[in-house]
Coordinates of C-alpha atoms and ligand atoms in Angstrom, one line a residue:
X1 CA -18.6 0.7 18.6
X2 CA -17.2 -2.3 19.9
X3 CA -15.1 -4.6 18.2
X4 CA -15.9 -5.7 14.6
X5 CA -15.3 -8.5 12.7
X6 CA -13.5 -7.7 9.2
X7 CA -12.6 -10.6 6.7
X8 CA -10.5 -9.5 3.9
X9 CA -10.0 -11.4 0.6
X10 CA -7.2 -11.2 -2.1
X11 CA -7.0 -12.5 -5.4
X12 CA -5.8 -9.9 -7.8
X13 CA -2.7 -12.1 -8.9
X14 CA -1.0 -15.3 -8.0
X15 CA -1.6 -15.1 -4.5
X16 CA -5.4 -16.3 -2.7
X17 CA -5.2 -14.8 0.5
X18 CA -7.8 -14.4 3.3
X19 CA -7.9 -12.8 6.9
X20 CA -9.9 -12.3 9.6
X21 CA -9.5 -9.3 11.6
X22 CA -10.9 -7.7 14.9
X23 CA -11.0 -4.3 14.8
X24 CA -11.6 -1.8 17.6
X25 CA -12.2 2.1 16.6
X26 CA -11.9 4.1 13.7
X27 CA -9.6 4.6 10.9
X28 CA -6.9 5.7 11.7
X29 CA -6.7 5.1 15.4
X30 CA -8.3 1.6 15.3
X31 CA -6.4 -1.3 17.3
X32 CA -6.1 -4.2 14.8
X33 CA -6.3 -7.8 15.8
X34 CA -5.1 -10.3 13.1
X35 CA -7.0 -13.2 14.3
X36 CA -6.8 -15.6 11.2
X37 CA -4.5 -15.4 8.3
X38 CA -4.6 -17.9 5.3
X39 CA -2.2 -17.1 2.3
X40 CA -1.6 -19.6 -0.7
X41 CA 1.1 -18.8 -3.1
X42 CA 0.4 -20.1 -6.2
X43 CA 4.5 -19.4 -7.4
X44 CA 5.3 -22.9 -8.0
X45 CA 2.3 -23.4 -10.5
X46 CA 3.3 -20.5 -12.2
X47 CA 6.9 -21.4 -12.3
X48 CA 6.4 -24.0 -14.4
X49 CA 5.2 -21.0 -17.2
X50 CA 7.8 -18.5 -16.5
X51 CA 5.0 -16.2 -15.9
X52 CA 1.4 -15.6 -14.4
X53 CA -1.3 -16.6 -16.8
X54 CA -4.4 -15.1 -16.2
X55 CA -6.7 -18.0 -16.6
X56 CA -4.1 -20.3 -14.8
X57 CA -4.2 -18.1 -12.1
X58 CA -7.8 -18.2 -11.8
X59 CA -8.0 -21.8 -11.6
X60 CA -5.9 -21.8 -8.8
X61 CA -8.2 -19.2 -6.8
X62 CA -11.0 -21.5 -7.7
X63 CA -9.3 -24.1 -6.0
X64 CA -8.0 -22.6 -2.9
X65 CA -10.1 -19.8 -1.7
X66 CA -12.4 -21.9 0.0
X67 CA -9.4 -23.8 2.0
X68 CA -8.0 -20.1 2.7
X69 CA -11.6 -19.7 4.1
X70 CA -11.3 -22.9 6.3
X71 CA -8.0 -22.3 7.9
X72 CA -8.7 -18.4 8.7
X73 CA -11.8 -19.3 10.1
X74 CA -10.2 -22.4 12.3
X75 CA -7.4 -20.0 13.2
X76 CA -9.6 -17.1 14.2
X77 CA -11.9 -19.8 16.4
X78 CA -14.9 -18.1 15.9
X79 CA -18.5 -20.0 16.9
X80 CA -19.7 -21.0 13.8
X81 CA -23.3 -21.2 12.8
X82 CA -23.9 -24.2 10.7
X83 CA -26.9 -23.9 8.5
X84 CA -28.9 -25.8 6.1
X85 CA -29.1 -23.9 2.5
X86 CA -32.3 -23.8 1.3
X87 CA -32.7 -24.8 -2.3
X88 CA -33.7 -20.9 -3.5
X89 CA -30.2 -20.0 -1.3
X90 CA -28.2 -22.5 -3.2
X91 CA -29.6 -21.6 -6.5
X92 CA -28.6 -18.1 -6.0
X93 CA -24.7 -18.9 -4.9
X94 CA -24.7 -21.1 -8.0
X95 CA -25.9 -18.0 -9.7
X96 CA -23.3 -15.4 -8.1
X97 CA -20.6 -18.0 -8.8
X98 CA -21.7 -19.0 -12.6
X99 CA -18.3 -18.4 -14.0
X100 CA -16.4 -19.9 -11.3
X101 CA -17.4 -23.8 -12.1
X102 CA -17.1 -25.9 -9.1
X103 CA -16.6 -22.9 -6.3
X104 CA -20.6 -22.5 -5.6
X105 CA -20.6 -26.2 -4.9
X106 CA -17.4 -26.5 -2.6
X107 CA -18.9 -23.3 -0.8
X108 CA -22.2 -25.0 -0.1
X109 CA -20.5 -27.9 0.9
X110 CA -18.5 -25.6 3.2
X111 CA -21.4 -23.9 4.9
X112 CA -22.9 -27.2 5.5
X113 CA -20.6 -28.8 7.3
X114 CA -18.8 -26.0 8.8
X115 CA -21.2 -22.5 8.6
X116 CA -20.0 -19.4 8.8
X117 CA -19.4 -17.1 11.8
X118 CA -20.8 -13.6 12.3
X119 CA -19.1 -11.0 10.0
X120 CA -19.7 -7.5 10.3
X121 CA -17.4 -6.8 7.1
X122 CA -16.0 -7.7 4.0
X123 CA -13.1 -6.2 2.4
X124 CA -12.2 -7.4 -1.2
X125 CA -9.8 -6.4 -3.4
X126 CA -11.7 -5.1 -7.1
X127 CA -8.8 -3.9 -8.7
X128 CA -6.1 -3.0 -9.9
X129 CA -5.2 -6.3 -11.0
X130 CA -5.8 -9.6 -13.6
X131 CA -9.2 -9.3 -14.6
X132 CA -10.1 -13.0 -14.2
X133 CA -8.0 -13.3 -11.2
X134 CA -9.8 -10.7 -9.4
X135 CA -13.5 -11.8 -10.3
X136 CA -12.7 -14.9 -8.2
X137 CA -12.3 -12.9 -5.3
X138 CA -14.8 -10.4 -6.1
X139 CA -17.7 -13.2 -6.8
X140 CA -16.9 -15.1 -3.5
X141 CA -17.2 -11.9 -1.7
X142 CA -20.3 -11.9 -3.3
X143 CA -21.6 -15.2 -2.1
X144 CA -20.3 -14.7 1.4
X145 CA -21.6 -11.4 1.9
X146 CA -25.2 -12.8 0.8
X147 CA -24.7 -15.7 3.3
X148 CA -23.6 -14.1 6.0
X149 CA -25.4 -10.3 5.3
X150 CA -22.2 -8.8 5.8
X151 CA -21.4 -5.1 4.4
X152 CA -19.0 -5.2 1.6
X153 CA -16.2 -2.9 0.7
X154 CA -14.8 -2.6 -2.8
X155 CA -11.1 -2.3 -1.6
X156 CA -8.2 -0.6 -4.0
X157 CA -5.1 -2.8 -4.2
X158 CA -2.7 -0.1 -4.6
X159 CA -4.0 1.7 -1.1
X160 CA -3.4 -2.0 0.3
X161 CA 0.2 -1.3 -0.4
X162 CA 0.2 1.8 1.1
X163 CA -1.3 0.8 4.1
X164 CA 0.7 -2.2 4.7
X165 CA 3.8 -0.2 5.0
X166 CA 2.2 2.0 7.7
X167 CA 1.1 -1.0 9.7
X168 CA 3.3 -1.3 12.7
X169 CA 2.3 -3.0 15.7
X170 CA -1.4 -3.6 14.7
X171 CA -1.9 0.1 14.1
X172 CA -1.7 2.6 11.5
X173 CA 1.1 4.9 12.3
X174 CA 0.5 9.0 12.7
X175 CA 1.6 9.8 9.1
X176 CA 2.6 13.4 8.9
X177 CA 1.1 14.9 5.4
X178 CA 1.9 15.8 2.9
X179 CA 3.1 12.1 2.3
X180 CA 4.9 10.7 -0.8
X181 CA 4.4 7.1 -1.6
X182 CA 6.7 5.2 -4.2
X183 CA 4.5 2.1 -5.3
X184 CA 6.4 -0.3 -6.8
X185 CA 5.1 -4.0 -7.7
X186 CA 4.7 -6.7 -11.0
X187 CA 1.9 -4.0 -12.4
X188 CA 2.9 -0.8 -11.4
X189 CA 5.7 1.9 -10.4
X190 CA 4.0 5.2 -9.4
X191 CA 4.6 8.0 -7.2
X192 CA 1.7 8.8 -5.1
X193 CA 0.9 12.5 -3.3
X194 CA -1.0 12.0 -0.1
X195 CA -2.7 15.0 1.3
X196 CA -4.5 13.1 3.4
X197 CA -6.1 9.7 3.8
X198 CA -7.9 8.9 0.7
X199 CA -6.6 12.1 -0.7
X200 CA -3.9 10.8 -3.6
X201 CA -2.9 12.4 -6.6
X202 CA -0.7 10.6 -9.0
X203 CA 2.6 12.4 -9.7
X204 CA 4.5 10.3 -11.6
X205 CA 4.2 6.6 -13.4
X206 CA 6.2 4.6 -15.5
X207 CA 5.4 4.9 -19.3
X208 CA 6.4 1.2 -19.9
X209 CA 7.1 -1.8 -18.0
X210 CA 6.4 -1.6 -14.1
X211 CA 9.9 -2.0 -12.4
X212 CA 8.7 -5.5 -10.8
X213 CA 8.0 -6.7 -14.5
X214 CA 11.8 -5.5 -15.6
X215 CA 13.0 -7.6 -12.3
X216 CA 11.1 -10.8 -13.8
X217 CA 12.2 -10.1 -17.3
X218 CA 15.7 -9.3 -16.4
X219 CA 15.6 -12.9 -14.2
X220 CA 14.2 -14.6 -17.3
X221 CA 17.1 -13.5 -19.5
X222 CA 19.4 -14.7 -16.9
X223 CA 17.7 -18.3 -16.6
X224 CA 16.3 -17.6 -13.3
X225 CA 13.1 -18.7 -11.9
X226 CA 9.8 -16.8 -11.6
X227 CA 9.3 -14.9 -10.1
X228 CA 12.5 -13.0 -10.7
X229 CA 12.6 -10.1 -8.2
X230 CA 14.1 -12.1 -5.2
X231 CA 16.3 -14.4 -7.6
X232 CA 18.0 -10.8 -8.8
X233 CA 18.5 -9.6 -4.9
X234 CA 19.7 -12.9 -4.2
X235 CA 22.3 -12.8 -7.4
X236 CA 23.4 -9.2 -6.7
X237 CA 23.9 -10.0 -3.2
X238 CA 26.4 -12.3 -3.8
X239 CA 28.0 -10.0 -6.2
X240 CA 28.1 -7.5 -3.6
X241 CA 30.0 -9.7 -1.1
X242 CA 32.5 -10.7 -3.5
X243 CA 32.9 -7.1 -4.9
X244 CA 32.6 -8.1 -8.6
X245 CA 33.3 -5.7 -11.1
X246 CA 31.0 -3.9 -12.9
X247 CA 29.8 -6.3 -15.7
X248 CA 28.1 -3.6 -17.9
X249 CA 27.5 0.5 -17.7
X250 CA 23.4 0.7 -18.0
X251 CA 21.6 3.4 -18.6
X252 CA 19.0 5.2 -15.8
X253 CA 16.3 5.9 -18.4
X254 CA 14.5 9.0 -17.9
X255 CA 16.4 10.2 -14.6
X256 CA 16.9 13.9 -16.2
X257 CA 13.3 13.9 -17.8
X258 CA 12.4 16.9 -15.7
X259 CA 9.0 15.3 -14.7
X260 CA 8.2 12.4 -12.3
X261 CA 7.6 9.8 -14.8
X262 CA 9.5 6.4 -15.3
X263 CA 10.7 4.1 -17.8
X264 CA 12.2 0.4 -17.6
X265 CA 12.0 -1.0 -21.1
X266 CA 14.7 0.5 -22.2
X267 CA 16.7 -0.6 -19.1
X268 CA 15.6 -4.1 -19.4
X269 CA 16.9 -3.9 -23.4
X270 CA 20.0 -2.6 -22.3
X271 CA 20.6 -6.0 -20.1
X272 CA 19.5 -7.8 -23.2
X273 CA 22.1 -6.3 -25.3
X274 CA 24.7 -6.9 -22.5
X275 CA 23.8 -10.8 -22.6
X276 CA 23.4 -11.2 -26.3
X277 CA 24.0 -14.7 -27.2
X278 CA 27.0 -15.1 -24.7
X279 CA 26.9 -17.8 -22.5
X280 CA 27.7 -15.7 -19.1
X281 CA 29.4 -17.5 -16.2
X282 CA 27.8 -17.5 -12.7
X283 CA 29.8 -14.4 -11.4
X284 CA 28.9 -12.7 -14.7
X285 CA 25.5 -13.3 -13.9
X286 CA 25.9 -12.0 -10.3
X287 CA 27.5 -9.1 -11.4
X288 CA 25.0 -8.3 -14.3
X289 CA 22.0 -8.5 -11.8
X290 CA 23.5 -6.4 -9.3
X291 CA 24.2 -3.9 -12.0
X292 CA 20.5 -3.9 -13.1
X293 CA 19.2 -3.8 -9.7
X294 CA 21.6 -0.5 -9.1
X295 CA 20.3 1.1 -12.1
X296 CA 16.7 0.3 -11.4
X297 CA 17.3 1.5 -7.8
X298 CA 19.2 4.6 -8.7
X299 CA 16.4 5.5 -10.7
X300 CA 13.4 4.9 -8.3
X301 CA 15.2 6.9 -5.5
X302 CA 16.5 10.2 -7.6
X303 CA 12.9 10.1 -8.9
X304 CA 11.4 9.9 -5.3
X305 CA 13.9 12.7 -4.1
X306 CA 12.8 14.9 -6.7
X307 CA 9.3 14.5 -5.7
X308 CA 10.1 14.7 -1.9
X309 CA 11.7 18.2 -2.8
X310 CA 9.0 19.4 -5.2
X311 CA 6.1 18.4 -2.5
X312 CA 8.3 19.2 0.7
X313 CA 7.0 15.8 1.5
X314 CA 6.8 15.0 5.4
X315 CA 6.5 11.2 5.3
X316 CA 7.8 8.9 2.4
X317 CA 5.9 5.4 2.3
X318 CA 7.4 2.9 0.0
X319 CA 5.1 -0.2 -1.1
X320 CA 4.6 -3.2 -3.6
X321 CA 6.5 -6.4 -3.8
X322 CA 9.5 -4.7 -5.0
X323 CA 9.8 -3.1 -1.7
X324 CA 11.1 -6.7 -0.6
X325 CA 14.2 -5.8 -2.5
X326 CA 17.1 -5.2 0.4
X327 CA 18.9 -2.9 -2.1
X328 CA 15.9 -0.7 -2.5
X329 CA 15.1 -0.9 1.2
X330 CA 18.6 -0.1 2.2
X331 CA 18.6 2.9 -0.3
X332 CA 15.2 4.3 1.1
X333 CA 16.0 4.3 4.6
X334 CA 19.1 6.6 3.9
X335 CA 16.7 9.3 2.7
X336 CA 16.7 10.8 5.8
X337 CA 20.4 9.8 6.9
X338 CA 22.0 12.4 4.7
X339 CA 22.0 16.7 4.8
X340 CA 18.6 16.1 2.7
X341 CA 15.3 15.2 4.2
X342 CA 16.8 15.1 8.0
X343 CA 13.2 15.1 9.3
X344 CA 11.9 13.0 6.7
X345 CA 9.2 10.1 7.9
X346 CA 10.0 6.9 6.0
X347 CA 7.7 3.6 5.8
X348 CA 8.8 0.7 4.7
X349 CA 6.5 -2.0 4.8
X350 CA 7.5 -5.5 7.1
X351 CA 8.9 -7.9 4.7
X352 CA 6.2 -10.0 5.1
X353 CA 3.7 -7.4 3.9
X354 CA 5.5 -6.2 1.4
X355 CA 4.3 -8.9 -1.3
X356 CA 0.4 -9.4 -1.9
X357 CA -1.5 -10.5 1.1
X358 CA -5.0 -10.1 2.4
X359 CA -4.1 -8.1 5.9
X360 CA -3.5 -4.8 3.5
X361 CA -6.6 -5.2 2.0
X362 CA -8.4 -5.9 5.4
X363 CA -6.8 -2.0 6.4
X364 CA -7.7 -0.3 2.9
X365 CA -11.3 -1.8 3.0
X366 CA -11.5 -0.1 7.2
X367 CA -9.6 3.1 5.8
X368 CA -12.8 3.4 3.6
X369 CA -15.2 2.1 6.0
X370 CA -18.2 4.6 5.2
X371 CA -18.2 3.0 1.5
X372 CA -19.1 0.1 2.7
X373 CA -22.4 -1.6 0.5
X374 CA -25.2 -3.7 1.6
X375 CA -24.7 -7.6 0.2
X376 CA -27.2 -6.7 -2.5
X377 CA -26.2 -3.0 -3.5
X378 CA -22.6 -4.9 -3.6
X379 CA -23.9 -7.9 -5.6
X380 CA -25.6 -5.5 -8.2
X381 CA -23.3 -2.6 -8.5
X382 CA -19.4 -3.9 -8.0
X383 CA -17.2 -5.1 -10.7
X384 CA -13.4 -6.3 -11.0
X385 CA -11.8 -3.6 -12.7
X386 CA -8.5 -4.8 -13.4
X387 CA -7.1 -0.9 -14.4
X388 CA -8.5 0.7 -11.1
X389 CA -6.6 3.5 -10.4
X390 CA -5.9 5.8 -7.2
Ligands
KG4_1 O1 2.7 -6.4 -4.7 P1 3.1 -8.1 -5.8 O2 3.5 -8.8 -4.7 O3 1.8 -8.0 -6.5 C1 1.7 -7.3 -7.4 O4 0.6 -6.7 -7.6 O5 2.2 -7.7 -8.9 O6 4.6 -7.6 -6.9 C2 5.3 -8.7 -7.0 C3 6.6 -8.1 -8.0 C4 7.3 -9.0 -9.0 O7 7.5 -8.0 -10.0 C5 8.1 -9.5 -8.0 O8 9.2 -10.1 -8.7 C6 8.9 -8.6 -7.0 O9 7.4 -7.6 -6.6 N1 9.5 -8.8 -6.1 C7 10.8 -8.4 -5.8 C8 11.1 -8.5 -4.8 N2 10.1 -9.9 -4.1 C9 9.0 -9.6 -4.5 N3 11.7 -7.9 -6.8 C10 12.4 -7.3 -6.4 N4 13.0 -7.8 -5.1 C11 12.4 -8.5 -4.2 N5 13.2 -9.3 -3.5
ZN2 ZN1 0.5 -5.9 -5.2

């Protein structure tokens, strides 16, 4: 088969992202060419509220998804086919996007003015994530599929994070199985055993907060802006370069629990107690951020070591937004630089692909191309699923 055009959509949390890829070959041996990539991060809007409110995220997705489509398509430079839509078509689009108020009108206007290129496949994140946010992407995919007659794949956000980590030089790396994936994001902390592409078993997960959530909450306690992950990393780095002494001894919850589960709410509470009602100096804040980062990464790495041993994993894949953390990246890279696992293949995502993006959703869609549905089937059968699980 010749190259196909795959358009991908990601709206699970607070980034609105659309990519256009030219794909030649079958998964996992294909060549991927990113010909258009547009991402709008809503962080500045959510900063005001100190976190992501799903209804605010939904509104922002509605406002920015067509501009992202325009940007991605402009970049891709594909021939657009202008066409005036009939009243029946317009009415149907309005019906598909009934809960996205202004979006139908914006898309109809876009189609009238610019038209659409020939798209073979659309891959859209259907979950997990914030449901009101996910629905914008899912319904937009329905509308685009209807307009372009593309086939649609209901993609999994976490599978996208896994694939982002092994996306090297526009190809999927030849991963040796069994592989273990440690997925760390704002909503998830889980260890996934992979025996082949598409064959996943969750072998460990958090029993309370996700590690990214703990980063964000600790950052709030230290009066740092949202999202807290990068801020904690920044302060921790200063503490390390200054060699600041330990501010407080923090627990490493569940390291000896005997299973592969995690817990981060106790660690977060320990930080809260350490601050109490004290006014911390900048140096104290830096030291505490470093202590927290040390404790959180230590738990992640120790549990990962147990899992790699237990399943004699040949590969280790780090993925999800928290994989942007410098300390976690360094400790992960060290897993095969000691006597423990000298032969372990380690995959850490490019920092640009660590946090949410739509390139990873294109890859997740291509990995499940055989599940692609006709526009009609997708429209009638697919729902956003906030709790979707691999
Ligand atoms: O995967 P992601 O972009 O969105 C979700 O699917 O949740 O992950 C977002 C999470 C947030 O909790 C954010 O604070 C965290 O990833 N994060 C980081 C860093 N960059 C983002 N955590 C630690 N260090 C970072 N550099
Ligand atoms: Zn994510």
